[in-house]
Amino acid sequence: MKKDIEIPKVEGVEVAVARKKTETGEYDWHVYLINRNDFVLDNILITSTGYGQKNGEAQKTSTLRQMIEKIDKESFAIIERIDPQVFHLSNEYWVSYYVNGQIHDKKFIFMPGSIVEQNLSNIDVLNLEGVRHI
């Protein structure tokens, strides 16, 4: 039965939205999956979508699905490029991965208005400024 399925707690895995200055002085924004554990994450499946409202009308982005074969310990991978025009939406990243053959699963949701200048901090492993979701 469903109640008999053990779902392990996700620890040491983060999603971050970070910016990098381009040669033109503009910023490119990317979403990163960070593994702060001392073990490898295998067969990572990520589903991303944005949803919310603007001027009273419902908005929703396309749902994207991506597969990353592995992320080494104390490392990271780029999930996708993100356009600042969707920062007013809830941006959801559902991450599933395996550790030693056991599946782990967690949703990371950046709420509307959370990806703003005053919430930026240095993300050491990326050496970039961004917003982390733990």
PDB file of C-alpha atoms in Angstrom:
ATOM      1  CA  MET A   1       0.000   0.000   0.000  1.00  0.00           C
ATOM      2  CA  LYS A   2       0.932   3.621  -0.441  1.00  0.00           C
ATOM      3  CA  LYS A   3       1.487   4.097   3.311  1.00  0.00           C
ATOM      4  CA  ASP A   4       4.104   1.336   3.242  1.00  0.00           C
ATOM      5  CA  ILE A   5       6.311   3.130   0.714  1.00  0.00           C
ATOM      6  CA  GLU A   6       9.311   4.721   2.385  1.00  0.00           C
ATOM      7  CA  ILE A   7      10.095   8.166   0.986  1.00  0.00           C
ATOM      8  CA  PRO A   8      13.538   9.333   2.117  1.00  0.00           C
ATOM      9  CA  LYS A   9      14.119  12.921   3.165  1.00  0.00           C
ATOM     10  CA  VAL A  10      15.945  15.060   0.609  1.00  0.00           C
ATOM     11  CA  GLU A  11      19.008  16.748   2.112  1.00  0.00           C
ATOM     12  CA  GLY A  12      21.985  18.514   0.588  1.00  0.00           C
ATOM     13  CA  VAL A  13      20.215  19.195  -2.719  1.00  0.00           C
ATOM     14  CA  GLU A  14      19.315  22.743  -3.769  1.00  0.00           C
ATOM     15  CA  VAL A  15      17.882  24.575  -6.735  1.00  0.00           C
ATOM     16  CA  ALA A  16      19.203  28.073  -7.390  1.00  0.00           C
ATOM     17  CA  VAL A  17      18.361  30.843  -9.842  1.00  0.00           C
ATOM     18  CA  ALA A  18      21.559  32.789 -10.480  1.00  0.00           C
ATOM     19  CA  ARG A  19      22.721  35.533 -12.778  1.00  0.00           C
ATOM     20  CA  LYS A  20      25.927  35.990 -14.724  1.00  0.00           C
ATOM     21  CA  LYS A  21      26.980  39.274 -16.324  1.00  0.00           C
ATOM     22  CA  THR A  22      27.517  39.085 -20.093  1.00  0.00           C
ATOM     23  CA  GLU A  23      30.026  41.022 -22.181  1.00  0.00           C
ATOM     24  CA  THR A  24      27.303  43.573 -22.973  1.00  0.00           C
ATOM     25  CA  GLY A  25      26.664  44.266 -19.276  1.00  0.00           C
ATOM     26  CA  GLU A  26      23.288  42.496 -19.309  1.00  0.00           C
ATOM     27  CA  TYR A  27      22.547  39.484 -17.114  1.00  0.00           C
ATOM     28  CA  ASP A  28      21.893  35.910 -18.210  1.00  0.00           C
ATOM     29  CA  TRP A  29      19.839  33.988 -15.676  1.00  0.00           C
ATOM     30  CA  HIS A  30      20.057  30.207 -15.271  1.00  0.00           C
ATOM     31  CA  VAL A  31      18.545  27.621 -12.944  1.00  0.00           C
ATOM     32  CA  TYR A  32      21.040  25.249 -11.311  1.00  0.00           C
ATOM     33  CA  LEU A  33      20.722  21.967  -9.446  1.00  0.00           C
ATOM     34  CA  ILE A  34      23.326  21.824  -6.683  1.00  0.00           C
ATOM     35  CA  ASN A  35      24.497  18.639  -4.956  1.00  0.00           C
ATOM     36  CA  ARG A  36      26.176  19.491  -1.632  1.00  0.00           C
ATOM     37  CA  ASN A  37      26.352  15.836  -0.571  1.00  0.00           C
ATOM     38  CA  ASP A  38      29.388  13.580  -0.487  1.00  0.00           C
ATOM     39  CA  PHE A  39      27.707  11.140  -2.883  1.00  0.00           C
ATOM     40  CA  VAL A  40      26.668  11.175  -6.544  1.00  0.00           C
ATOM     41  CA  LEU A  41      23.088  11.799  -7.693  1.00  0.00           C
ATOM     42  CA  ASP A  42      22.062   9.460 -10.524  1.00  0.00           C
ATOM     43  CA  ASN A  43      19.339   9.526 -13.180  1.00  0.00           C
ATOM     44  CA  ILE A  44      17.980  12.943 -12.291  1.00  0.00           C
ATOM     45  CA  LEU A  45      14.613  13.860 -13.787  1.00  0.00           C
ATOM     46  CA  ILE A  46      13.501  17.487 -13.545  1.00  0.00           C
ATOM     47  CA  THR A  47      10.100  18.877 -14.467  1.00  0.00           C
ATOM     48  CA  SER A  48       9.829  22.657 -14.598  1.00  0.00           C
ATOM     49  CA  THR A  49       6.809  24.883 -15.012  1.00  0.00           C
ATOM     50  CA  GLY A  50       5.650  28.388 -14.180  1.00  0.00           C
ATOM     51  CA  TYR A  51       2.147  29.417 -13.184  1.00  0.00           C
ATOM     52  CA  GLY A  52       0.303  32.359 -11.700  1.00  0.00           C
ATOM     53  CA  GLN A  53      -1.448  35.545 -12.717  1.00  0.00           C
ATOM     54  CA  LYS A  54      -0.656  38.855 -14.346  1.00  0.00           C
ATOM     55  CA  ASN A  55      -3.153  41.705 -14.397  1.00  0.00           C
ATOM     56  CA  GLY A  56      -5.853  39.321 -13.135  1.00  0.00           C
ATOM     57  CA  GLU A  57      -5.373  36.814 -15.952  1.00  0.00           C
ATOM     58  CA  ALA A  58      -4.048  33.285 -15.447  1.00  0.00           C
ATOM     59  CA  GLN A  59      -0.664  32.557 -16.993  1.00  0.00           C
ATOM     60  CA  LYS A  60       1.207  29.287 -17.372  1.00  0.00           C
ATOM     61  CA  THR A  61       4.471  28.392 -19.060  1.00  0.00           C
ATOM     62  CA  SER A  62       5.210  25.227 -20.971  1.00  0.00           C
ATOM     63  CA  THR A  63       6.148  22.235 -18.848  1.00  0.00           C
ATOM     64  CA  LEU A  64       9.681  21.106 -19.599  1.00  0.00           C
ATOM     65  CA  ARG A  65      11.163  17.742 -18.676  1.00  0.00           C
ATOM     66  CA  GLN A  66      14.869  17.130 -18.547  1.00  0.00           C
ATOM     67  CA  MET A  67      17.156  14.259 -17.665  1.00  0.00           C
ATOM     68  CA  ILE A  68      20.633  14.654 -16.205  1.00  0.00           C
ATOM     69  CA  GLU A  69      22.600  11.430 -16.054  1.00  0.00           C
ATOM     70  CA  LYS A  70      24.536  12.292 -12.889  1.00  0.00           C
ATOM     71  CA  ILE A  71      25.817  15.092 -10.701  1.00  0.00           C
ATOM     72  CA  ASP A  72      29.037  14.411  -8.848  1.00  0.00           C
ATOM     73  CA  LYS A  73      29.347  15.047  -5.135  1.00  0.00           C
ATOM     74  CA  GLU A  74      29.832  18.694  -4.176  1.00  0.00           C
ATOM     75  CA  SER A  75      28.959  19.761  -7.739  1.00  0.00           C
ATOM     76  CA  PHE A  76      26.169  21.280  -9.827  1.00  0.00           C
ATOM     77  CA  ALA A  77      24.471  21.189 -13.234  1.00  0.00           C
ATOM     78  CA  ILE A  78      22.561  23.800 -15.220  1.00  0.00           C
ATOM     79  CA  ILE A  79      18.887  22.919 -15.506  1.00  0.00           C
ATOM     80  CA  GLU A  80      17.799  25.671 -17.886  1.00  0.00           C
ATOM     81  CA  ARG A  81      18.017  29.318 -18.863  1.00  0.00           C
ATOM     82  CA  ILE A  82      15.235  31.398 -17.321  1.00  0.00           C
ATOM     83  CA  ASP A  83      13.816  34.684 -18.581  1.00  0.00           C
ATOM     84  CA  PRO A  84      13.256  37.405 -15.950  1.00  0.00           C
ATOM     85  CA  GLN A  85       9.829  37.973 -17.565  1.00  0.00           C
ATOM     86  CA  VAL A  86       8.570  34.876 -15.692  1.00  0.00           C
ATOM     87  CA  PHE A  87       9.835  35.947 -12.236  1.00  0.00           C
ATOM     88  CA  HIS A  88       6.306  37.176 -11.390  1.00  0.00           C
ATOM     89  CA  LEU A  89       5.089  33.563 -11.624  1.00  0.00           C
ATOM     90  CA  SER A  90       5.538  30.646  -9.251  1.00  0.00           C
ATOM     91  CA  ASN A  91       8.442  28.753 -10.836  1.00  0.00           C
ATOM     92  CA  GLU A  92       8.319  25.085  -9.859  1.00  0.00           C
ATOM     93  CA  TYR A  93      11.093  22.494 -10.222  1.00  0.00           C
ATOM     94  CA  TRP A  94      10.183  18.926  -9.347  1.00  0.00           C
ATOM     95  CA  VAL A  95      13.397  16.962  -8.918  1.00  0.00           C
ATOM     96  CA  SER A  96      13.648  13.155  -8.707  1.00  0.00           C
ATOM     97  CA  TYR A  97      16.924  11.254  -8.483  1.00  0.00           C
ATOM     98  CA  TYR A  98      18.499   8.035  -7.278  1.00  0.00           C
ATOM     99  CA  VAL A  99      21.055   7.459  -4.534  1.00  0.00           C
ATOM    100  CA  ASN A 100      22.259   3.880  -4.174  1.00  0.00           C
ATOM    101  CA  GLY A 101      19.225   2.626  -6.102  1.00  0.00           C
ATOM    102  CA  GLN A 102      16.680   4.458  -3.922  1.00  0.00           C
ATOM    103  CA  ILE A 103      14.543   7.231  -5.395  1.00  0.00           C
ATOM    104  CA  HIS A 104      14.414  10.682  -3.798  1.00  0.00           C
ATOM    105  CA  ASP A 105      11.892  13.340  -4.752  1.00  0.00           C
ATOM    106  CA  LYS A 106      11.271  17.014  -3.913  1.00  0.00           C
ATOM    107  CA  LYS A 107       9.484  20.085  -5.302  1.00  0.00           C
ATOM    108  CA  PHE A 108      11.292  23.412  -5.192  1.00  0.00           C
ATOM    109  CA  ILE A 109       9.007  26.412  -5.767  1.00  0.00           C
ATOM    110  CA  PHE A 110      10.230  29.974  -6.227  1.00  0.00           C
ATOM    111  CA  MET A 111       7.248  32.081  -5.246  1.00  0.00           C
ATOM    112  CA  PRO A 112       6.261  35.240  -7.179  1.00  0.00           C
ATOM    113  CA  GLY A 113       8.513  38.144  -6.222  1.00  0.00           C
ATOM    114  CA  SER A 114      11.182  35.955  -4.596  1.00  0.00           C
ATOM    115  CA  ILE A 115      13.737  36.371  -7.402  1.00  0.00           C
ATOM    116  CA  VAL A 116      14.554  40.025  -6.784  1.00  0.00           C
ATOM    117  CA  GLU A 117      17.699  42.083  -6.177  1.00  0.00           C
ATOM    118  CA  GLN A 118      17.301  42.259  -2.389  1.00  0.00           C
ATOM    119  CA  ASN A 119      17.114  38.441  -2.110  1.00  0.00           C
ATOM    120  CA  LEU A 120      20.345  37.814  -4.039  1.00  0.00           C
ATOM    121  CA  SER A 121      23.282  36.338  -2.165  1.00  0.00           C
ATOM    122  CA  ASN A 122      26.574  34.738  -3.153  1.00  0.00           C
ATOM    123  CA  ILE A 123      26.231  31.061  -4.003  1.00  0.00           C
ATOM    124  CA  ASP A 124      29.698  29.691  -3.244  1.00  0.00           C
ATOM    125  CA  VAL A 125      29.680  26.566  -5.405  1.00  0.00           C
ATOM    126  CA  LEU A 126      28.547  28.599  -8.444  1.00  0.00           C
ATOM    127  CA  ASN A 127      30.604  31.700  -7.667  1.00  0.00           C
ATOM    128  CA  LEU A 128      27.537  33.709  -8.732  1.00  0.00           C
ATOM    129  CA  GLU A 129      24.820  35.798  -7.129  1.00  0.00           C
ATOM    130  CA  GLY A 130      21.401  34.264  -6.972  1.00  0.00           C
ATOM    131  CA  VAL A 131      18.464  32.985  -4.953  1.00  0.00           C
ATOM    132  CA  ARG A 132      18.710  29.527  -3.375  1.00  0.00           C
ATOM    133  CA  HIS A 133      15.882  27.156  -2.562  1.00  0.00           C
ATOM    134  CA  ILE A 134      16.862  24.458  -0.085  1.00  0.00           C
TER     135      ILE A 134
END
